[in-house]
């Protein structure tokens, strides 16, 4: 049911974020991190369905999706226009998203997302990280979450999804740090904060379904 709500909300933001994109930002990663990789913060959980790149080769356009009942809190920055056919990219991105959510075929989705040629787009990297997490490859999942945060250190969905990754790896202190990062970005009332906070309230070892 959580997935269904998230999907509906994210579809709305997809349309809102087509014409804008943030400029590249310096790499940023939290310390620590377990399960096969260097440190870093971020959220882990259901991947986003969001805006696709509108700038020339992946110069980090980003927008995290608004979820049902929440307001989009990540302001976008404009960057150079792209010669990329946005419609073609959008269709391919939607297809990869459907592969994840409708068919739960994470391996196929990874191939589709990589084929887009925008691995450094934070939404694309975040989805790839999520897919690897669902496949149980926590090392590669971490690599992609880190890439998403390098592209956009304020990408709140990655902080959330990577935070869930930290919980599954037993790194609850790191997950708490990610929660504080989310609070700094969008406050404690946004869906991303509530989702990660709820996961942290579960007893250690409880399986996460998102």
XYZ file of C-alpha atoms in Angstrom:
210
model
C 0.000 0.000 0.000
C 2.923 2.336 0.794
C 4.268 1.762 -2.700
C 0.958 2.676 -4.283
C 0.742 5.958 -2.396
C 4.314 6.850 -3.233
C 3.830 6.094 -6.921
C 0.762 8.334 -7.225
C 2.504 11.228 -5.531
C 5.663 10.915 -7.534
C 3.822 10.971 -10.856
C 2.623 14.496 -10.078
C 6.106 15.797 -9.465
C 7.378 14.237 -12.662
C 5.265 16.695 -14.625
C 6.209 19.656 -12.413
C 9.971 19.216 -12.775
C 10.387 18.807 -16.528
C 11.659 22.304 -17.266
C 14.120 22.851 -14.446
C 17.269 21.199 -13.149
C 19.867 21.910 -10.476
C 23.436 22.807 -11.215
C 26.204 20.388 -10.281
C 27.337 20.458 -6.677
C 30.468 19.181 -4.943
C 30.548 15.653 -3.693
C 29.180 15.105 -0.214
C 28.931 11.914 1.763
C 28.325 11.074 5.361
C 30.838 9.100 7.327
C 30.520 5.464 8.206
C 28.408 3.088 6.171
C 28.519 -0.649 6.260
C 27.705 -3.646 4.191
C 30.470 -3.402 1.668
C 31.575 0.105 0.935
C 32.845 3.395 2.182
C 30.851 5.763 4.299
C 28.085 7.983 3.284
C 24.628 9.153 4.017
C 21.418 8.955 2.125
C 18.048 7.336 2.246
C 17.113 3.922 1.001
C 13.633 2.743 0.178
C 11.181 2.834 -2.643
C 12.829 4.547 -5.601
C 11.579 7.766 -7.027
C 9.704 8.421 -10.183
C 10.719 11.942 -10.972
C 12.051 14.474 -13.404
C 14.500 13.439 -16.061
C 17.539 15.372 -17.263
C 17.076 18.573 -19.190
C 20.743 19.530 -19.310
C 23.609 18.348 -21.422
C 25.403 15.126 -20.520
C 24.654 14.259 -17.044
C 25.433 17.525 -15.331
C 23.289 16.574 -12.376
C 19.775 17.780 -13.140
C 17.632 16.717 -10.252
C 14.267 16.866 -8.654
C 12.910 14.523 -6.088
C 9.286 13.571 -6.481
C 6.536 15.018 -4.398
C 4.688 12.297 -2.571
C 1.037 12.051 -1.804
C 0.003 14.652 0.756
C 3.361 16.415 0.827
C 4.821 19.508 -0.744
C 7.904 19.417 -2.877
C 10.628 21.018 -0.802
C 13.685 20.737 -3.003
C 14.026 23.891 -5.100
C 15.456 23.301 -8.536
C 18.164 25.323 -10.186
C 18.216 25.975 -13.900
C 21.147 24.858 -15.970
C 22.075 24.650 -19.624
C 19.462 23.431 -22.063
C 20.038 20.033 -23.544
C 19.871 18.769 -27.067
C 18.641 15.552 -25.544
C 15.198 14.500 -26.697
C 13.463 14.779 -23.343
C 10.395 12.931 -24.555
C 12.462 9.925 -25.577
C 14.363 9.975 -22.312
C 11.171 10.339 -20.306
C 9.589 7.358 -21.988
C 12.659 5.227 -21.295
C 12.774 6.382 -17.681
C 9.093 5.576 -17.194
C 9.670 2.148 -18.693
C 12.471 1.452 -16.202
C 10.276 2.670 -13.369
C 7.499 0.314 -14.447
C 10.001 -2.534 -14.629
C 10.808 -1.927 -10.960
C 7.336 -1.332 -9.578
C 5.055 -3.289 -11.854
C 7.242 -6.304 -12.541
C 9.785 -6.179 -9.696
C 12.430 -7.081 -12.264
C 15.307 -5.201 -10.698
C 18.069 -6.674 -12.846
C 16.292 -5.624 -16.026
C 15.595 -2.181 -14.573
C 19.297 -1.658 -13.851
C 20.113 -2.357 -17.484
C 17.380 0.004 -18.655
C 18.541 2.779 -16.346
C 22.193 2.438 -17.297
C 21.223 2.507 -20.966
C 19.816 6.015 -20.466
C 23.372 7.358 -20.381
C 22.716 9.597 -17.364
C 24.226 7.576 -14.538
C 25.096 10.754 -12.649
C 21.555 12.070 -12.618
C 20.654 11.687 -8.915
C 17.246 10.173 -9.633
C 18.699 7.623 -12.041
C 21.557 6.740 -9.692
C 19.142 6.466 -6.780
C 16.900 4.056 -8.677
C 19.894 1.934 -9.614
C 20.999 1.901 -5.984
C 17.523 0.856 -4.913
C 17.435 -1.940 -7.484
C 20.778 -3.314 -6.334
C 19.540 -3.166 -2.744
C 16.450 -5.158 -3.660
C 18.709 -7.712 -5.342
C 20.708 -7.989 -2.118
C 23.882 -6.434 -3.544
C 24.530 -3.905 -0.798
C 28.010 -3.045 -1.971
C 26.907 -1.887 -5.405
C 23.800 -0.324 -3.942
C 25.988 1.858 -1.748
C 28.141 2.876 -4.703
C 25.091 4.194 -6.527
C 23.624 5.953 -3.522
C 26.973 7.690 -3.068
C 26.930 8.682 -6.723
C 23.479 10.192 -6.357
C 24.616 12.251 -3.359
C 27.759 13.343 -5.169
C 25.550 14.696 -7.945
C 23.208 16.400 -5.486
C 24.055 16.463 -1.764
C 20.548 17.747 -1.026
C 18.763 14.932 -2.839
C 16.448 14.131 0.028
C 15.137 10.864 -1.407
C 18.626 9.430 -1.566
C 19.192 10.393 2.052
C 15.992 8.532 2.888
C 16.631 5.445 0.755
C 20.250 5.180 1.791
C 19.115 5.582 5.392
C 16.995 2.468 4.994
C 20.064 0.762 3.506
C 21.932 1.701 6.691
C 19.181 0.238 8.869
C 19.271 -3.046 6.967
C 23.035 -3.143 7.469
C 22.630 -2.544 11.197
C 24.046 0.986 11.034
C 21.334 2.672 13.036
C 23.534 5.573 14.135
C 24.249 6.356 10.496
C 20.547 6.092 9.678
C 19.855 8.569 12.480
C 22.376 10.928 10.932
C 20.616 10.616 7.593
C 17.367 11.439 9.328
C 18.932 14.649 10.615
C 20.065 15.499 7.082
C 16.517 15.048 5.830
C 15.223 17.309 8.606
C 17.683 19.988 7.537
C 16.495 19.750 3.929
C 12.738 19.434 4.206
C 11.839 19.483 7.892
C 10.308 16.821 10.098
C 6.876 16.858 8.480
C 7.913 15.752 5.002
C 7.173 12.206 3.902
C 10.859 11.336 3.579
C 11.495 12.174 7.228
C 8.408 10.340 8.465
C 9.238 7.225 6.461
C 12.805 6.906 7.730
C 11.778 7.827 11.281
C 9.138 5.080 11.230
C 11.716 2.556 10.026
C 14.064 3.552 12.848
C 11.302 2.967 15.381
C 11.006 -0.682 14.357
C 12.954 -3.172 16.472
C 16.424 -4.046 15.101
C 16.246 -6.937 12.705
C 12.727 -6.152 11.517
C 12.472 -6.660 7.784
C 11.678 -3.573 5.713
C 9.185 -3.938 2.899
C 10.256 -0.795 1.049
